[in-house]
Coordinates of C-alpha atoms in Angstrom, one line a residue:
Chain A
X30 CA -11.1 0.1 24.7
X31 CA -9.8 -0.1 21.2
X32 CA -13.3 -1.3 20.1
X33 CA -14.9 1.9 21.5
X34 CA -12.1 4.2 20.1
X35 CA -12.7 3.6 16.4
X36 CA -16.3 4.4 16.1
X37 CA -15.7 7.4 18.3
X38 CA -13.0 8.6 15.9
X39 CA -15.3 8.1 12.9
X40 CA -18.1 9.8 14.7
X41 CA -15.8 12.8 15.3
X42 CA -15.0 13.0 11.5
X43 CA -18.7 12.9 10.5
X44 CA -19.6 15.5 13.1
X45 CA -17.1 18.0 11.7
X46 CA -18.5 17.3 8.2
X47 CA -22.1 18.0 9.5
X48 CA -21.2 21.4 10.6
X49 CA -19.8 22.7 7.2
X50 CA -21.5 26.0 6.3
X51 CA -22.1 26.8 2.6
X52 CA -23.8 29.4 0.6
X53 CA -25.5 29.6 -2.7
X54 CA -23.6 31.4 -5.6
X55 CA -26.8 31.8 -7.6
X56 CA -30.5 31.5 -7.3
X57 CA -31.3 27.7 -7.0
X58 CA -33.9 25.2 -5.8
X59 CA -33.9 23.1 -2.7
X60 CA -35.0 19.7 -4.0
X61 CA -36.5 16.9 -2.0
X62 CA -34.1 14.3 -3.5
X63 CA -30.8 14.6 -5.4
X64 CA -32.3 14.6 -8.9
X65 CA -33.0 17.4 -11.3
X66 CA -36.7 16.3 -11.6
X67 CA -37.3 15.8 -7.9
X68 CA -39.9 17.9 -6.1
X69 CA -38.8 21.5 -5.2
X70 CA -39.1 22.2 -1.6
X71 CA -38.4 25.9 -2.0
X72 CA -36.6 28.4 -4.1
X73 CA -33.4 29.8 -2.7
X74 CA -31.9 33.2 -3.6
X75 CA -28.3 33.9 -4.3
X76 CA -26.1 34.1 -1.1
X77 CA -28.4 32.0 1.0
X78 CA -26.4 30.5 3.9
X79 CA -27.0 26.7 4.5
X80 CA -25.5 23.9 6.5
X81 CA -24.2 20.9 4.5
X82 CA -25.0 17.5 5.8
X83 CA -23.5 15.1 3.1
X84 CA -22.7 14.9 -0.6
X85 CA -24.1 12.6 -3.1
X86 CA -22.5 12.9 -6.5
X87 CA -23.1 16.5 -7.7
X88 CA -25.5 17.2 -4.9
X89 CA -25.1 18.4 -1.3
X90 CA -27.9 17.6 1.3
X91 CA -28.3 20.8 3.2
X92 CA -30.4 22.3 6.0
X93 CA -31.9 25.7 5.5
X94 CA -33.8 26.8 8.6
X95 CA -36.1 23.9 9.3
X96 CA -36.0 22.4 5.9
X97 CA -33.8 19.7 4.8
X98 CA -33.2 19.0 1.0
X99 CA -30.7 18.8 -1.8
X100 CA -28.9 21.5 -3.7
X101 CA -26.8 21.2 -6.9
X102 CA -23.1 21.4 -6.2
X103 CA -22.6 23.9 -8.9
X104 CA -24.9 26.4 -7.3
X105 CA -23.1 26.1 -4.0
X106 CA -19.8 27.0 -2.4
X107 CA -18.6 25.5 0.9
X108 CA -17.4 28.0 3.4
X109 CA -19.3 30.9 5.1
X110 CA -18.4 33.2 2.2
X111 CA -16.6 35.6 4.5
X112 CA -13.4 33.9 5.2
X113 CA -10.6 36.4 4.7
X114 CA -7.0 36.5 5.7
X115 CA -6.9 36.8 9.5
X116 CA -10.7 36.2 9.8
X117 CA -11.7 33.9 12.6
X118 CA -15.2 33.1 11.1
X119 CA -16.8 29.7 11.3
X120 CA -14.6 28.4 8.6
X121 CA -11.4 28.8 10.4
X122 CA -13.1 27.1 13.6
X123 CA -13.8 24.1 11.5
X124 CA -10.3 24.1 10.2
X125 CA -9.1 24.0 13.8
X126 CA -11.0 20.9 14.3
X127 CA -9.7 19.2 11.2
X128 CA -6.1 20.2 11.0
X129 CA -5.5 20.8 14.7
X130 CA -4.6 24.5 14.2
X131 CA -6.4 27.7 13.7
X132 CA -6.6 29.3 10.2
X133 CA -6.0 32.7 11.7
X134 CA -2.6 33.9 10.9
X135 CA -1.5 34.7 14.5
X136 CA -2.2 31.1 15.8
X137 CA -0.7 29.4 12.7
X138 CA 2.5 31.3 13.4
X139 CA 2.4 30.5 17.1
X140 CA 2.1 26.7 16.6
X141 CA 5.3 26.9 14.4
X142 CA 3.6 24.9 11.7
X143 CA 3.9 26.3 8.4
X144 CA 3.3 24.9 4.8
X145 CA 5.9 23.6 2.3
X146 CA 6.8 26.8 0.6
X147 CA 8.8 27.8 -2.6
X148 CA 12.0 28.2 -0.5
X149 CA 11.9 24.6 0.8
X150 CA 11.8 23.4 -2.8
X151 CA 14.5 25.9 -4.1
X152 CA 16.9 24.9 -1.3
X153 CA 16.2 21.2 -1.5
X154 CA 19.1 19.0 -2.1
X155 CA 17.8 16.3 -4.5
X156 CA 17.3 13.0 -2.6
X157 CA 17.8 10.1 -4.9
X158 CA 17.8 7.6 -2.1
X159 CA 14.2 8.5 -1.4
X160 CA 13.4 8.0 -5.1
X161 CA 14.7 4.5 -4.8
X162 CA 12.7 4.0 -1.7
X163 CA 9.7 5.1 -3.6
X164 CA 10.4 2.6 -6.2
X165 CA 10.5 -0.1 -3.7
X166 CA 7.2 1.1 -2.2
X167 CA 5.4 1.0 -5.5
X168 CA 6.4 -2.4 -6.9
X169 CA 3.0 -3.9 -6.4
X170 CA 0.9 -2.3 -9.1
X171 CA -0.5 -5.5 -10.7
X172 CA -3.1 -5.6 -8.0
X173 CA -4.7 -2.4 -9.1
X174 CA -7.4 -3.9 -11.3
X175 CA -8.5 -6.4 -8.6
X176 CA -8.4 -3.5 -6.1
X177 CA -10.8 -1.6 -8.4
X178 CA -13.0 -4.6 -9.0
X179 CA -13.2 -5.1 -5.2
X180 CA -15.0 -1.8 -4.9
X181 CA -17.2 -2.5 -7.9
X182 CA -15.4 0.0 -10.1
X183 CA -16.1 -0.5 -13.8
X184 CA -14.2 1.4 -16.4
X185 CA -15.9 3.0 -19.4
X186 CA -14.8 4.7 -22.6
X187 CA -15.5 8.4 -22.4
X188 CA -14.0 11.0 -24.7
X189 CA -12.5 14.1 -23.4
X190 CA -14.7 17.2 -23.8
X191 CA -13.5 19.9 -26.2
X192 CA -11.9 22.9 -24.6
X193 CA -14.5 25.5 -23.7
X194 CA -14.0 28.8 -25.6
X195 CA -13.9 30.9 -22.4
X196 CA -10.5 29.5 -21.3
X197 CA -9.0 30.3 -24.6
X198 CA -6.6 28.0 -26.6
X199 CA -3.2 27.8 -24.9
X200 CA -1.3 28.3 -28.3
X201 CA -3.2 31.6 -29.2
X202 CA -2.7 33.1 -25.8
X203 CA 1.0 32.4 -25.9
X204 CA 2.7 35.5 -27.1
X205 CA 6.4 34.4 -27.1
X206 CA 7.0 32.7 -30.5
X207 CA 8.9 29.4 -30.7
X208 CA 10.7 30.8 -33.6
X209 CA 13.7 32.9 -32.4
X210 CA 13.8 35.1 -35.4
X211 CA 10.3 36.5 -34.8
Chain B
X2 CA 18.6 43.2 -43.8
X3 CA 16.0 41.6 -41.6
X4 CA 14.5 39.7 -44.5
X5 CA 17.9 38.6 -45.6
X6 CA 18.6 37.3 -42.2
X7 CA 15.4 35.4 -42.2
X8 CA 16.1 33.9 -45.6
X9 CA 19.6 32.7 -44.5
X10 CA 18.1 31.2 -41.4
X11 CA 15.4 29.5 -43.5
X12 CA 17.9 28.0 -45.8
X13 CA 20.1 27.0 -42.9
X14 CA 17.2 25.2 -41.4
X15 CA 16.4 23.3 -44.5
X16 CA 20.0 22.3 -44.9
X17 CA 20.5 21.2 -41.3
X18 CA 17.4 19.1 -41.5
X19 CA 18.5 17.4 -44.6
X20 CA 21.8 16.8 -43.0
X21 CA 23.9 18.1 -46.0
X22 CA 25.9 20.7 -44.1
X23 CA 27.1 22.2 -40.9
X24 CA 27.4 25.7 -39.7
X25 CA 31.0 26.0 -40.8
X26 CA 30.4 24.8 -44.4
X27 CA 27.4 26.9 -44.7
X28 CA 29.5 29.9 -43.8
X29 CA 31.9 29.1 -46.7
X30 CA 29.0 28.3 -49.0
X31 CA 28.0 31.8 -48.8
X32 CA 31.5 33.1 -49.0
X33 CA 31.1 36.1 -46.8
X34 CA 34.2 35.9 -44.8
X35 CA 33.2 38.5 -42.2
X36 CA 29.9 36.8 -41.7
X37 CA 31.3 33.5 -40.4
X38 CA 31.0 34.6 -36.6
X39 CA 27.5 35.8 -37.2
X40 CA 26.6 32.4 -38.9
X41 CA 27.8 30.5 -35.8
X42 CA 25.8 32.8 -33.6
X43 CA 22.7 32.3 -35.6
X44 CA 23.4 28.5 -35.5
X45 CA 23.3 28.6 -31.7
X46 CA 19.9 30.3 -31.8
X47 CA 18.6 27.8 -34.1
X48 CA 20.0 25.0 -31.9
X49 CA 18.1 26.3 -29.0
X50 CA 14.9 26.4 -30.9
X51 CA 15.3 22.9 -32.0
X52 CA 16.2 21.7 -28.4
X53 CA 13.2 23.5 -26.8
X54 CA 10.8 21.7 -29.0
X55 CA 12.6 18.4 -29.6
X56 CA 10.9 15.3 -28.7
X57 CA 12.1 13.7 -25.5
X58 CA 12.3 9.9 -25.7
X59 CA 10.5 7.9 -23.1
X60 CA 13.6 6.7 -21.3
X61 CA 14.9 10.2 -21.3
X62 CA 11.5 11.4 -19.8
X63 CA 11.8 8.8 -17.1
X64 CA 15.4 9.9 -16.2
X65 CA 14.2 13.6 -16.2
X66 CA 11.4 12.6 -14.0
X67 CA 13.8 10.9 -11.5
X68 CA 15.6 14.3 -11.2
X69 CA 12.3 16.1 -10.6
X70 CA 11.1 13.5 -8.1
X71 CA 14.4 13.8 -6.2
X72 CA 14.0 17.5 -6.0
X73 CA 10.5 17.1 -4.3
X74 CA 11.7 14.3 -2.1
X75 CA 14.6 16.5 -1.0
X76 CA 12.0 19.0 0.2
X77 CA 9.5 16.6 1.7
X78 CA 10.1 13.0 2.9
X79 CA 7.7 10.2 2.0
X80 CA 5.1 8.9 4.6
X81 CA 6.7 5.8 6.0
X82 CA 3.7 3.5 5.7
X83 CA 3.8 0.8 3.2
X84 CA 0.1 -0.2 3.3
X85 CA -1.2 3.3 2.9
X86 CA 1.4 4.0 0.0
X87 CA 0.2 0.8 -1.6
X88 CA -3.5 1.9 -1.3
X89 CA -2.8 5.2 -3.0
X90 CA -0.7 3.4 -5.8
X91 CA -3.5 1.0 -6.5
X92 CA -6.0 3.8 -6.8
X93 CA -3.7 5.9 -8.9
X94 CA -2.6 3.1 -11.2
X95 CA -6.1 2.0 -12.0
X96 CA -6.8 5.5 -13.1
X97 CA -3.5 5.8 -15.1
X98 CA -4.6 2.6 -17.0
X99 CA -7.5 4.7 -18.3
X100 CA -5.2 7.3 -19.7
X101 CA -3.5 7.5 -23.1
X102 CA -0.1 6.4 -21.6
X103 CA -1.0 3.4 -19.5
X104 CA 2.6 2.0 -20.1
X105 CA 4.5 4.6 -18.4
X106 CA 6.3 3.5 -15.2
X107 CA 3.6 5.0 -12.8
X108 CA 4.5 5.6 -9.3
X109 CA 2.2 7.3 -6.7
X110 CA 3.4 8.5 -3.3
X111 CA 2.2 10.3 -0.2
X112 CA 4.4 13.1 1.1
X113 CA 4.8 13.6 4.8
X114 CA 3.8 17.1 5.0
X115 CA 0.9 18.9 6.6
X116 CA 0.9 21.1 3.6
X117 CA -2.1 20.8 1.1
X118 CA -0.8 20.1 -2.3
X119 CA -0.2 17.5 -5.0
X120 CA 2.6 17.2 -7.7
X121 CA 3.4 15.5 -10.8
X122 CA 6.8 14.7 -12.4
X123 CA 7.6 13.5 -15.9
X124 CA 7.8 9.8 -16.5
X125 CA 4.8 8.8 -14.2
X126 CA 5.6 10.2 -10.7
X127 CA 2.5 11.6 -8.8
X128 CA 2.8 12.9 -5.3
X129 CA -0.1 13.9 -2.8
X130 CA 0.7 15.4 0.6
X131 CA -0.7 14.0 3.8
X132 CA -2.3 17.2 4.4
X133 CA -4.4 17.0 1.2
X134 CA -5.2 13.3 1.8
X135 CA -6.5 14.0 5.2
X136 CA -8.8 16.8 4.0
X137 CA -10.7 14.2 1.8
X138 CA -13.6 12.0 2.8
X139 CA -13.9 9.6 -0.2
X140 CA -11.9 7.6 -2.6
X141 CA -13.5 9.5 -5.5
X142 CA -11.9 12.7 -4.1
X143 CA -8.5 11.1 -4.0
X144 CA -9.1 9.7 -7.6
X145 CA -10.0 13.2 -8.7
X146 CA -6.8 14.7 -7.5
X147 CA -4.6 11.8 -8.7
X148 CA -6.3 12.1 -12.2
X149 CA -5.5 15.7 -12.3
X150 CA -1.8 15.0 -11.8
X151 CA -1.9 12.0 -14.2
X152 CA -3.1 14.5 -16.9
X153 CA -0.1 16.6 -16.2
X154 CA 2.2 13.6 -16.9
X155 CA 0.2 12.4 -19.9
X156 CA 0.2 15.8 -21.6
X157 CA 3.9 16.4 -20.5
X158 CA 3.0 19.8 -19.0
X159 CA 6.1 19.9 -16.7
X160 CA 8.6 18.9 -19.4
X161 CA 7.3 21.6 -21.8
X162 CA 7.4 24.1 -19.0
X163 CA 10.9 23.3 -18.0
X164 CA 12.0 23.2 -21.7
X165 CA 10.4 26.5 -22.6
X166 CA 11.3 28.3 -19.3
X167 CA 15.0 27.3 -19.2
X168 CA 15.6 26.7 -22.9
X169 CA 17.0 23.5 -21.8
X170 CA 18.4 20.8 -24.0
X171 CA 16.9 18.1 -22.0
X172 CA 17.6 15.4 -24.5
X173 CA 21.3 16.2 -24.7
X174 CA 21.7 16.1 -21.0
X175 CA 20.2 12.7 -20.8
X176 CA 22.1 11.3 -23.9
X177 CA 25.3 12.0 -22.1
X178 CA 23.9 10.1 -19.0
X179 CA 23.3 7.0 -21.1
X180 CA 26.6 7.1 -22.7
X181 CA 28.0 6.6 -19.2
X182 CA 29.5 10.0 -18.8
X183 CA 27.0 11.7 -16.5
X184 CA 26.9 15.4 -17.3
X185 CA 26.1 16.6 -13.9
X186 CA 26.1 20.2 -15.1
X187 CA 23.1 19.3 -17.4
X188 CA 21.3 17.4 -14.7
X189 CA 21.8 20.3 -12.3
X190 CA 20.2 22.6 -14.9
X191 CA 17.2 20.2 -15.1
X192 CA 16.9 20.1 -11.4
X193 CA 16.9 23.9 -11.2
X194 CA 14.4 24.0 -13.9
X195 CA 12.0 21.8 -11.9
X196 CA 12.7 23.8 -8.7
X197 CA 11.5 26.8 -10.6
X198 CA 8.4 25.1 -12.0
X199 CA 7.3 23.7 -8.7
X200 CA 7.8 27.0 -6.9
X201 CA 6.2 29.2 -9.6
X202 CA 3.5 26.7 -11.1
X203 CA 2.4 25.8 -14.5
X204 CA 0.5 27.8 -16.9
X205 CA -3.0 28.2 -15.6
X206 CA -4.4 26.8 -18.8
X207 CA -2.4 23.6 -18.1
X208 CA -4.2 23.5 -14.7
X209 CA -7.7 24.0 -16.3
X210 CA -6.9 21.3 -18.8
X211 CA -5.7 18.9 -16.0
X212 CA -9.0 19.6 -14.2
X213 CA -11.2 18.9 -17.3
X214 CA -9.3 15.8 -18.4
X215 CA -8.9 14.7 -14.8
X216 CA -12.6 14.6 -14.3
X217 CA -13.0 12.4 -17.4
X218 CA -10.2 10.0 -16.3
X219 CA -11.7 9.5 -12.9
X220 CA -15.1 8.9 -14.5
X221 CA -13.5 6.5 -16.9
X222 CA -12.1 4.5 -14.0
X223 CA -15.7 4.2 -12.7
X224 CA -15.7 6.9 -9.9
X225 CA -18.3 9.4 -9.0
X226 CA -17.3 12.4 -11.4
X227 CA -17.6 14.9 -8.7
X228 CA -14.5 13.8 -6.6
X229 CA -12.2 16.5 -7.7
X230 CA -14.9 19.3 -7.5
X231 CA -15.7 18.0 -3.9
X232 CA -12.0 18.4 -3.0
X233 CA -11.8 21.9 -4.5
X234 CA -15.1 22.9 -2.6
X235 CA -13.3 21.8 0.6
X236 CA -10.1 23.8 -0.2
X237 CA -12.3 26.9 -1.2
X238 CA -13.7 26.9 2.3
X239 CA -10.5 26.9 4.1
X240 CA -8.8 30.0 5.3
X241 CA -6.6 31.2 2.4
X242 CA -4.3 32.8 4.9
X243 CA -3.4 29.3 6.3
X244 CA 0.2 28.6 5.7
X245 CA -0.5 25.0 4.5
X246 CA -2.4 26.4 1.5
X247 CA 0.1 29.1 0.5
X248 CA 2.1 27.2 -2.2
X249 CA -0.9 25.6 -3.7
X250 CA -2.8 29.0 -3.9
X251 CA 0.3 30.6 -5.3
X252 CA 0.8 28.0 -8.0
X253 CA -2.8 27.4 -9.0
X254 CA -6.0 29.4 -10.0
X255 CA -8.4 29.8 -7.0
X256 CA -10.6 26.8 -6.2
X257 CA -13.7 28.9 -7.0
X258 CA -12.2 29.7 -10.5
X259 CA -11.4 26.1 -11.1
X260 CA -14.9 25.0 -10.0
X261 CA -16.3 27.7 -12.4
X262 CA -14.3 26.3 -15.3
X263 CA -15.4 22.8 -14.6
X264 CA -19.2 23.5 -14.5
X265 CA -19.9 22.7 -18.2
X266 CA -18.3 19.2 -17.8
X267 CA -21.0 17.6 -15.6
X268 CA -24.1 17.8 -17.8
X269 CA -22.4 15.4 -20.4
X270 CA -21.4 13.2 -17.6
X271 CA -24.9 12.9 -16.1
X272 CA -25.3 9.3 -17.0
X273 CA -22.2 8.4 -14.8
X274 CA -23.3 10.5 -11.9
X275 CA -24.4 7.5 -10.0
X276 CA -20.9 5.9 -10.0
X277 CA -19.6 5.1 -6.5
X278 CA -17.6 7.7 -4.4
X279 CA -16.3 4.8 -2.1
X280 CA -16.3 6.4 1.3
X281 CA -16.1 3.1 3.4
X282 CA -12.8 1.8 1.9
X283 CA -11.2 5.2 2.0
X284 CA -12.1 5.9 5.6
X285 CA -11.0 2.4 6.6
X286 CA -7.6 2.8 5.0
X287 CA -7.1 6.3 6.7
X288 CA -8.3 5.1 10.1
X289 CA -6.0 2.1 9.9
X290 CA -3.0 4.3 9.0
X291 CA -3.8 6.6 11.8
X292 CA -4.0 3.7 14.2
X293 CA -0.5 2.8 13.1
X294 CA 0.5 6.3 13.8
X295 CA 1.5 6.9 10.3
X296 CA -0.4 10.2 9.6
X297 CA 0.0 12.1 12.9
X298 CA 1.6 15.6 12.6
X299 CA 5.2 15.8 13.4
X300 CA 4.7 17.5 16.7
X301 CA 2.1 14.9 17.6
X302 CA 4.4 12.1 16.8
X303 CA 7.1 13.6 19.0
X304 CA 4.6 14.0 21.9
X305 CA 3.6 10.5 21.4
X306 CA 7.2 9.3 21.4
X307 CA 7.9 11.3 24.6
X308 CA 4.7 9.7 26.3
X309 CA 5.9 6.3 25.4
X310 CA 9.3 7.1 26.7
X311 CA 7.8 8.4 30.0
X312 CA 5.7 5.3 30.3
X313 CA 8.6 3.0 30.0
X314 CA 10.8 4.9 32.4

């Protein structure tokens, strides 16, 4: 019985992933393979709705009508593009499958499950016993490099990229001066 | 008058730095009897300026982080599953080793909440909720989120926010702790500062910085650079009205905005695009933890407990 259960569970996961709708946020191309220089199957206009099949790096394999191909992640947003508060579109149906509750506000309230909110944090009594528990849980960090090597992860030296101009520098946007007399 | 005030303050600053005088002796230096009270007042202002921007020593940072972690753990318990906690720690620590502060006392933990969120606390604490972990499909996604939080710690975003927001003298509070006489009043102020930051969120530029540098950290660690972006895609597709997203969406820019800000990162990382996302190991770990009933929702766990009870009766 147990042997059957695990593949079934995994299968369930991949099936929900299969159904994820997405839409293009700009005109883009459906490629035969997940590479920039791969053959273009067709041009897609902005706001084309597609079904995502899987992700590979910065590419999503999608189905558009009868064609299967790859779209750059940066040209795509997951979701049906119509999800709004209280909306029961495709997006919230999917959510029901993955989290066991509907995204529509009515059902969320009805299940009595709600998120961690600001009040929970404001009213929290600091729990130092739990911090000690955490320390005990995390005393085996030496294995991290071996754990990485096991999955064939190789580290590289890569510099951070400069702050793009559009976000603006934090210092210049900060109007309150650190000097109290100014 | 304004100019004069400024000159006095500047002189005062110079003298204080060189350690030649105190507020009281400065008052007599200028000989203005009636100005003595004002001088002390100005001294207080200056002290707060120095405190707000004073460097916090590593051991102080760790003690402050403990306060912050205790606040979070007071609101949400840990997932009681040693194997899964260990897995997240190994993934997280490997990424932290690629950062500018590999020697911090790094600790990673899964919080037992359906809520979708992740947190960092000074000194090397990183938290991810069970809800967020379960929304992921690969280790690269986990790596991306942990890397984002690691950047908050490395760049001391929370420390700076709490110092700035509350004008707290963090170092003074901790100095008292080390001297053996715990100044609970100071520590309570630190807790209150963190409650405020966790409820209200950091500056959005801190979040964008954590995204940008987090992508680089995860890539340095050998992961598929698109892990964090994939998680943001998933979050962006969820219903924003869902209660489990409320705090995350209140305290962070929208997933769409964050994806937009990240776009320019990926072209320079093209040569790393083939790095592994590690789906198998991630799904194996999650499946095993589910089998141990470590990740079930609270209601489900109760139901199972009742079923077990009924089966035994």
